Coordinates of C-alpha atoms and ligand atoms in Angstrom, one line a residue:
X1 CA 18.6 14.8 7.6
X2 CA 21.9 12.9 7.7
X3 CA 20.8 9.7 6.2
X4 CA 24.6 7.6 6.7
X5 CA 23.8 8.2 10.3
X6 CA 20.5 6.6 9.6
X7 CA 21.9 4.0 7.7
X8 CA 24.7 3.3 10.6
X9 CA 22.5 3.3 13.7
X10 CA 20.0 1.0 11.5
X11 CA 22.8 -1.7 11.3
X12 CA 23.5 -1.7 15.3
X13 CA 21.9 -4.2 17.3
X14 CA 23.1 -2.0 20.4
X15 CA 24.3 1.1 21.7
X16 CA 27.1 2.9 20.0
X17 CA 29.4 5.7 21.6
X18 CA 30.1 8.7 19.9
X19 CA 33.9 8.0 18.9
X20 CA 32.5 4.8 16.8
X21 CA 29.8 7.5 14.9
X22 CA 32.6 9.5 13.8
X23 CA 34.8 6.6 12.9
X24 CA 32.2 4.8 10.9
X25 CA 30.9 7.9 9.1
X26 CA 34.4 9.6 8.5
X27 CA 36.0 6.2 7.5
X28 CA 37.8 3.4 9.6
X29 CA 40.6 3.6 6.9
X30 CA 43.3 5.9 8.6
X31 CA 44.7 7.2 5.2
X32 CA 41.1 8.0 3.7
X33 CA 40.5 9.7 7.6
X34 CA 43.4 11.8 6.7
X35 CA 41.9 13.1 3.4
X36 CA 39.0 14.1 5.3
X37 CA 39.4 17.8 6.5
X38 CA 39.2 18.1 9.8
X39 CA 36.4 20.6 9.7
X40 CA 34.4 17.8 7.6
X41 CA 35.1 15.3 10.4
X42 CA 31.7 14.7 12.8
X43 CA 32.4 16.6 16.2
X44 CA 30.4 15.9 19.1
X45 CA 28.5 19.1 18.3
X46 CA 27.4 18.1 14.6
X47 CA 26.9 14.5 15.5
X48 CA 24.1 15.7 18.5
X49 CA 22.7 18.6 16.3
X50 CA 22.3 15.6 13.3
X51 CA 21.1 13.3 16.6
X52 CA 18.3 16.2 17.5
X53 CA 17.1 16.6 13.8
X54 CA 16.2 12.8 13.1
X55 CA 14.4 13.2 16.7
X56 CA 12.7 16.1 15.2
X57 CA 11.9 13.9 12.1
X58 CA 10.1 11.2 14.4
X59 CA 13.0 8.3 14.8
X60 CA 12.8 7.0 18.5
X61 CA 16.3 7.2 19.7
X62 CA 17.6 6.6 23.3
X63 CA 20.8 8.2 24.8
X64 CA 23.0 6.1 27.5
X65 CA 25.5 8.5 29.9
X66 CA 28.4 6.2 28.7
X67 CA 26.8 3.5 26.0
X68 CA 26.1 6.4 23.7
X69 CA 23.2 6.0 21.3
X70 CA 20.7 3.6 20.1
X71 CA 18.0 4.1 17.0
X72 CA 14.8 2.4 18.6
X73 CA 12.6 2.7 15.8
X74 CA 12.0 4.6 12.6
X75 CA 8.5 7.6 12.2
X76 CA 5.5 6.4 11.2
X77 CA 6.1 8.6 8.7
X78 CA 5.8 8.9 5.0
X79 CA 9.4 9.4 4.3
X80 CA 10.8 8.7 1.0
X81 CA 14.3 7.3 1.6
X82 CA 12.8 5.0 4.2
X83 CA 10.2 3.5 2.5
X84 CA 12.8 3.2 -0.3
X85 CA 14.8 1.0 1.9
X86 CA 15.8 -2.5 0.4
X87 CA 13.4 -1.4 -2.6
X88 CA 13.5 -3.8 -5.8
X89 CA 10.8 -2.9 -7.7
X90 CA 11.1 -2.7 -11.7
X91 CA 8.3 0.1 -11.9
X92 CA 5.9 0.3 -8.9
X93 CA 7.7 3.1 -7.3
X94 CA 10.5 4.0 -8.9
X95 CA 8.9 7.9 -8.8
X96 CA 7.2 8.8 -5.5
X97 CA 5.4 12.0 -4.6
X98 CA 4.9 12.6 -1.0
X99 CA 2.2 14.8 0.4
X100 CA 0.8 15.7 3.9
X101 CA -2.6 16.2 2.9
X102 CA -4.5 16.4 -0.7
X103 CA -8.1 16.3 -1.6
X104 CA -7.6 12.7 -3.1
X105 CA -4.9 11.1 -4.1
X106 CA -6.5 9.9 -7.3
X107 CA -7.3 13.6 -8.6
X108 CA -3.6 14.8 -7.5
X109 CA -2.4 12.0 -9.7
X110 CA -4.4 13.0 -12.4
X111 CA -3.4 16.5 -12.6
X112 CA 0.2 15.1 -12.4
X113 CA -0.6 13.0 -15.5
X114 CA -2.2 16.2 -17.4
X115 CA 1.2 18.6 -16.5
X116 CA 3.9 16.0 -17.2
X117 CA 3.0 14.2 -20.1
X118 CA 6.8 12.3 -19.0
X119 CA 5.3 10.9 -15.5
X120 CA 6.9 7.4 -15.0
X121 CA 4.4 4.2 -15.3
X122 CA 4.6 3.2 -11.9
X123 CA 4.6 6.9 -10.2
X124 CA 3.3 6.0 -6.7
X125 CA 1.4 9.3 -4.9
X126 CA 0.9 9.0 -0.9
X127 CA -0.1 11.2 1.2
X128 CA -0.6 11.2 4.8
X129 CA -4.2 12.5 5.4
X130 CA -6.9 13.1 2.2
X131 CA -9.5 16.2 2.8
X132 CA -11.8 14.3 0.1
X133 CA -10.8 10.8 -0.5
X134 CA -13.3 8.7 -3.0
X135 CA -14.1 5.6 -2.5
X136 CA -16.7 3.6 -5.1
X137 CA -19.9 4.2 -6.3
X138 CA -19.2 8.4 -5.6
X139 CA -18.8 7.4 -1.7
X140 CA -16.5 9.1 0.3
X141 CA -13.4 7.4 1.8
X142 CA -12.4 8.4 5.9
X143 CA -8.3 9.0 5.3
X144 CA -7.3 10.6 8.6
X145 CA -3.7 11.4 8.9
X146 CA -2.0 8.7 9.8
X147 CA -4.4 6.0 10.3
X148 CA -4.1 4.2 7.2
X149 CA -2.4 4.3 3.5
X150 CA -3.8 6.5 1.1
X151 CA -1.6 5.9 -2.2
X152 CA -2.2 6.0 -5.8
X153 CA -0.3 4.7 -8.4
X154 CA 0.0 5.7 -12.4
X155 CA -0.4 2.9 -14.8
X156 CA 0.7 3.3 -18.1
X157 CA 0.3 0.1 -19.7
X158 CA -1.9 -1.0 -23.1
X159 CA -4.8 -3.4 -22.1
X160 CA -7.4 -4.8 -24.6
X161 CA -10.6 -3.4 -23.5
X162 CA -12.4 -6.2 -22.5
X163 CA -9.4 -6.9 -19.8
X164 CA -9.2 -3.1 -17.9
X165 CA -10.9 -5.2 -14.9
X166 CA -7.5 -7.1 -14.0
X167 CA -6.2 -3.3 -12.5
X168 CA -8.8 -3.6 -10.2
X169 CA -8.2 -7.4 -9.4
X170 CA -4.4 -6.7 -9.7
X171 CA -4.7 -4.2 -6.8
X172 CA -6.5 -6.4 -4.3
X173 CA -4.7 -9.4 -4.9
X174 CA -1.4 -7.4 -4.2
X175 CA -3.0 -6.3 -0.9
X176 CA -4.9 -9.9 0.3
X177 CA -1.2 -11.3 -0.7
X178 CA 0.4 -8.8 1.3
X179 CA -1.5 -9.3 4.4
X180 CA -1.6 -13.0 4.3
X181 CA 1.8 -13.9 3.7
X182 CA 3.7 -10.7 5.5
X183 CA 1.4 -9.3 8.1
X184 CA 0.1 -13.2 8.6
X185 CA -3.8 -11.7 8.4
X186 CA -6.2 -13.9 6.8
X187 CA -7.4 -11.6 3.9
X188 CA -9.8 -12.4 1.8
X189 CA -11.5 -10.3 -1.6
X190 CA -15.1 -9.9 -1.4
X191 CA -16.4 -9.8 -5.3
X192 CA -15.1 -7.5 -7.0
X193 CA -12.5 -6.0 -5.1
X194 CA -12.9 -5.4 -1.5
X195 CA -9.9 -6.9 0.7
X196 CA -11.6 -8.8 3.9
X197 CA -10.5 -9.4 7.0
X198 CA -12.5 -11.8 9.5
X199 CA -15.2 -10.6 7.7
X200 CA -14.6 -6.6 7.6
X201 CA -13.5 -4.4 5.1
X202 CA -9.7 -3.3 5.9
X203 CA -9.2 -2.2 2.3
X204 CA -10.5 -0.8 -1.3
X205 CA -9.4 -0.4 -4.5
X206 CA -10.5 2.5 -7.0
X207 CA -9.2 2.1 -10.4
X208 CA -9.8 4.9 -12.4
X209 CA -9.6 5.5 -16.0
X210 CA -10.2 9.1 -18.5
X211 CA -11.1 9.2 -22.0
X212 CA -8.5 11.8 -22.9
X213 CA -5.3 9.9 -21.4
X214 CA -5.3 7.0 -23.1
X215 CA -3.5 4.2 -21.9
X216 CA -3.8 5.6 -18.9
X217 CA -4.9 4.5 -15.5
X218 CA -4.6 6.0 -11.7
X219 CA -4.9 2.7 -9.5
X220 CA -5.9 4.3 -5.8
X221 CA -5.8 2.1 -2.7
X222 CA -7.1 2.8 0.6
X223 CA -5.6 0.6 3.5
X224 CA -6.7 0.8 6.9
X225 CA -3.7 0.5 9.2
X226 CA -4.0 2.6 12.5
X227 CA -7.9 3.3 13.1
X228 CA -9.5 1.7 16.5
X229 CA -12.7 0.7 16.7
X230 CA -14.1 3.9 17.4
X231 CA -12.1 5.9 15.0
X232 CA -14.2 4.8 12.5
X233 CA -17.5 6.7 11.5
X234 CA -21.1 5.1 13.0
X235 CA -22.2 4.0 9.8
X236 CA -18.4 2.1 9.3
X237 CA -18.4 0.7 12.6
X238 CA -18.7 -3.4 12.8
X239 CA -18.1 -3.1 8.9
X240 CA -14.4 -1.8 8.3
X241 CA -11.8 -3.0 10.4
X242 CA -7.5 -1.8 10.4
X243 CA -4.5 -3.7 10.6
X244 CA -4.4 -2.6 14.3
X245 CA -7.5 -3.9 15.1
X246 CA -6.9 -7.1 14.0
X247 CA -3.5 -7.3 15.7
X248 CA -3.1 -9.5 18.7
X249 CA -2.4 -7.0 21.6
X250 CA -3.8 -4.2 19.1
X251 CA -0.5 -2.6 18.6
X252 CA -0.4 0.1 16.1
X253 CA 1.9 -0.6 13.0
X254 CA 4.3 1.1 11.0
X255 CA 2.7 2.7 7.8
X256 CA 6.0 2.4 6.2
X257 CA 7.1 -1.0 7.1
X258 CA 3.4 -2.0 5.2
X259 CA 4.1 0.1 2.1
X260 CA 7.2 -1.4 1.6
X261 CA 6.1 -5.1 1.0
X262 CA 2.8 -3.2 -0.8
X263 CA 4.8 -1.7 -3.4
X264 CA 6.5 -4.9 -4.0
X265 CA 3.7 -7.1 -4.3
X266 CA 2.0 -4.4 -6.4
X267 CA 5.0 -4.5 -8.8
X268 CA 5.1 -8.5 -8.9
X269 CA 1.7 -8.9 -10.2
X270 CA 2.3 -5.5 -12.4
X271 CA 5.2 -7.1 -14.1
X272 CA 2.7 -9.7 -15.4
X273 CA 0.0 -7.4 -16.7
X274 CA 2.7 -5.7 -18.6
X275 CA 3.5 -9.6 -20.0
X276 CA 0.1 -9.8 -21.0
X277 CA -0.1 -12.9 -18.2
X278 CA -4.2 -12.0 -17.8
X279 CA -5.2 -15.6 -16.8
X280 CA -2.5 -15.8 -13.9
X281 CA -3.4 -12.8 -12.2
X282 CA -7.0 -13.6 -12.5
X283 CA -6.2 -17.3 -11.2
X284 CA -4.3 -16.1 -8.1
X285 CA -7.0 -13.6 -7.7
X286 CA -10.2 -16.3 -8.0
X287 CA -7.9 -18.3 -5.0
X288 CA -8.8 -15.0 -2.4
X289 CA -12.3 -15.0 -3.6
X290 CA -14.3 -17.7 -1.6
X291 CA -17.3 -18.3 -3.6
X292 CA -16.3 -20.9 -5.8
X293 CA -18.7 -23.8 -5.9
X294 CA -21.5 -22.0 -3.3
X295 CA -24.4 -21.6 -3.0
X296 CA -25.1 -17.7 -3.3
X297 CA -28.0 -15.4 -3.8
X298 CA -26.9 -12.5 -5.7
X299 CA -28.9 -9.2 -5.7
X300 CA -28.4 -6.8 -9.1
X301 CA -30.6 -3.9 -8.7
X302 CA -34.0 -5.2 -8.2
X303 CA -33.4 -8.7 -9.3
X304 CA -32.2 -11.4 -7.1
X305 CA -30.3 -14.9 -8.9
X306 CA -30.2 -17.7 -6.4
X307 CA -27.5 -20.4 -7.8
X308 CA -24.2 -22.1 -7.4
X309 CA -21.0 -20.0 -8.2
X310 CA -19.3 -21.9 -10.9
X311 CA -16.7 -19.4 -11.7
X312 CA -14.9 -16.1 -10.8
X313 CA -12.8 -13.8 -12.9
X314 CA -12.3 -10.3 -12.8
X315 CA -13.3 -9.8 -16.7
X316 CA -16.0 -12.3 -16.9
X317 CA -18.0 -11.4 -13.5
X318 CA -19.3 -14.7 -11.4
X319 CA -20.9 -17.6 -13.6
X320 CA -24.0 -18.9 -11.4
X321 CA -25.4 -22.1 -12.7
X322 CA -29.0 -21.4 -11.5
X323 CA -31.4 -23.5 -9.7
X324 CA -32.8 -25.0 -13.3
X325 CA -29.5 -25.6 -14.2
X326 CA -29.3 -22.6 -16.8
X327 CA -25.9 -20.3 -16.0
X328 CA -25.7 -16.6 -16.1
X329 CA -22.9 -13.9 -15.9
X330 CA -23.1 -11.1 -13.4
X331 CA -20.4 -8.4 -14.4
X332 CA -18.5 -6.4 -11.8
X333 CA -19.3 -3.2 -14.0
X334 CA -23.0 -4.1 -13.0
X335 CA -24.1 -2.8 -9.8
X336 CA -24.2 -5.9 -7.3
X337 CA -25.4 -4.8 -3.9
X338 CA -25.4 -7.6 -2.1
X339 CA -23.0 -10.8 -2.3
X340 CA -23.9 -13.5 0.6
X341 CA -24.3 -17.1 1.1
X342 CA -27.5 -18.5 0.9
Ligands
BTN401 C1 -13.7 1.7 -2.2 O1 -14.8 2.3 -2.1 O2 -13.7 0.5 -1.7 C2 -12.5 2.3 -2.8 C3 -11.7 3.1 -1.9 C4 -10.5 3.7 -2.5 C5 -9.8 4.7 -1.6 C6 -8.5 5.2 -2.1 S1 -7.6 6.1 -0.8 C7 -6.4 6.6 -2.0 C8 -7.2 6.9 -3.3 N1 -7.6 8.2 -3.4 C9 -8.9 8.3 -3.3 O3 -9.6 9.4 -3.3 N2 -9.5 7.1 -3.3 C10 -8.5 6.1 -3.3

């Protein structure tokens, strides 16, 4: 793929005649034109067979008779030099492994992890449809190809033991932020870690961690981009919800255009982890959570607790100052079913 040409038509607001292609690619400075052999120079040929592969590739591009050519729009596609484009991160990113399809993206990291012992913290893992994707509590996670982002990324990064929660609460902050402030979605994180939107799930987090890696942690996120209504399964329907879905107009969105900002939210809160900065991640975290100061009943196995939510934090669980006025912790590690307002 010829990605100056790329990189040319991007900067275009219009169409662009062949002549300018060859100009711009070659060099508008006549003396460095003149180094240029001419069989290195763009002919019309090359320039249509380079035009025909980045429409094989997916990149919407009209022709005019006499304007020439105009890039539309870039694949919904996971294609590493795009979603490199404009990338800043310090580690989220800075290795990428690309796949069409995978079991889960979590276990391909993990065997990554176990045959290079070298694999950069950071190492982000997409592919574009998983056969087996996990989701919590041994459920399995829908990841059709194309319909939504199915990424992992390798953490390598010393945490105290009691603190291994902030991945998790790293992860959907990154997202809810993401949303909020770039795709202008009000997102919201249920307890512990599901990312909300008008009430339905459009994301989850699995954070995963094994006793012979330590310092070691494959941070998976599912995101729900493309799906309509009824591409979700029965039991999913009126639960999860996609970016498209909540779209005015429900106009499907660019996978890569989403990953981008992703990767750099997800290396913005990272950096902080890595600085030990536990209490601001969990503070900008607690702000997505709306349960401060109500009234919830909580259900933890068989037990119910009935009380006011005095606190959230990703280590500590919720502190509920009961109806006697006696608090409790409830721990994320527990198994809450059921999180509603009274
Ligand atoms: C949840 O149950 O809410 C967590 C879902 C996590 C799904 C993602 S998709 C990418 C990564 N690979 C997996 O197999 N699972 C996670």
């Amino acid at each position: 793929m010829n990605l100056d040409l790329v990189a040319y038509l991007k900067k275009q607001s219009d169409f662009v005649g062949v002549a300018d292609v060859e100009e711009a690619l070659v060099g508008g400075d006549k003396k460095k034109k003149a180094k240029v052999p001419a069989k290195a120079r763009l002919s019309n040929d090359a320039l249509f067979r380079d035009i025909e592969a980045l429409i094989a590739a997916g990149y919407n591009i009209e022709f005019h008779p006499y304007l020439g050519v105009k890039l539309i729009d870039i694949p919904d596609r996971l294609l590493e030099h795009e979603i490199r484009e404009d990338m800043n991160t310090e580690r989220i990113g800075k290795t990428m492994r690309i796949f069409d399809e995978v079991e889960s993206t979590n276990e391909t990291a993990w065997k990554l992890i176990e045959q290079e012992p070298s694999l950069a913290d950071g190492t982000v893992i997409l592919a574009e449809a998983q056969s087996a994707g996990k989701g919590r509590m041994g459920r399995a996670w829908h990841s059709a190809p194309g319909q939504g982002i199915w990424m992992s990324v390798v953490l390598k990064v010393q945490l105290p033991p009691d603190k291994l929660a902030i991945l998790t609460a790293a992860a959907s902050l990154a997202i809810a932020n993401m949303l909020q402030q770039f795709i202008h979605l009000p997102s919201e994180i249920k307890w512990p870690n599901d990312v909300m939107v008008r009430g339905r799930k459009v994301s989850g987090v699995l954070v995963e961690a094994r006793s012979n890696q330590p310092n070691t942690f494959v941070m998976g996120i599912g995101l729900n981009v493309n799906q309509t209504a009824h591409d979700f399964p029965e039991e999913l329907q009126g639960i999860a919800t996609s970016l498209r879905a909540e779209r005015p107009g429900a106009q499907p969105v660019n996978r890569v255009r989403v990953i981008r900002p992703l990767l750099f939210y997800l290396d913005t809160v990272y950096r902080l982890i890595h600085k030990k900065k536990f209490d601001k991640v969990a503070r900008a975290w607690a702000e997505f959570v709306p349960m401060g100061g109500k009234k919830v009943k909580l259900s933890q196995g068989d037990k119910e607790f009935i009380g006011t939510v005095v606190e959230v934090d990703p280590a500590k669980g919720i502190t509920l100052r009961l109806e006697g006025g006696k608090e409790t912790k409830l721990f994320a590690a527990e198994t809450v079913s059921n999180v509603r307002e009274a």
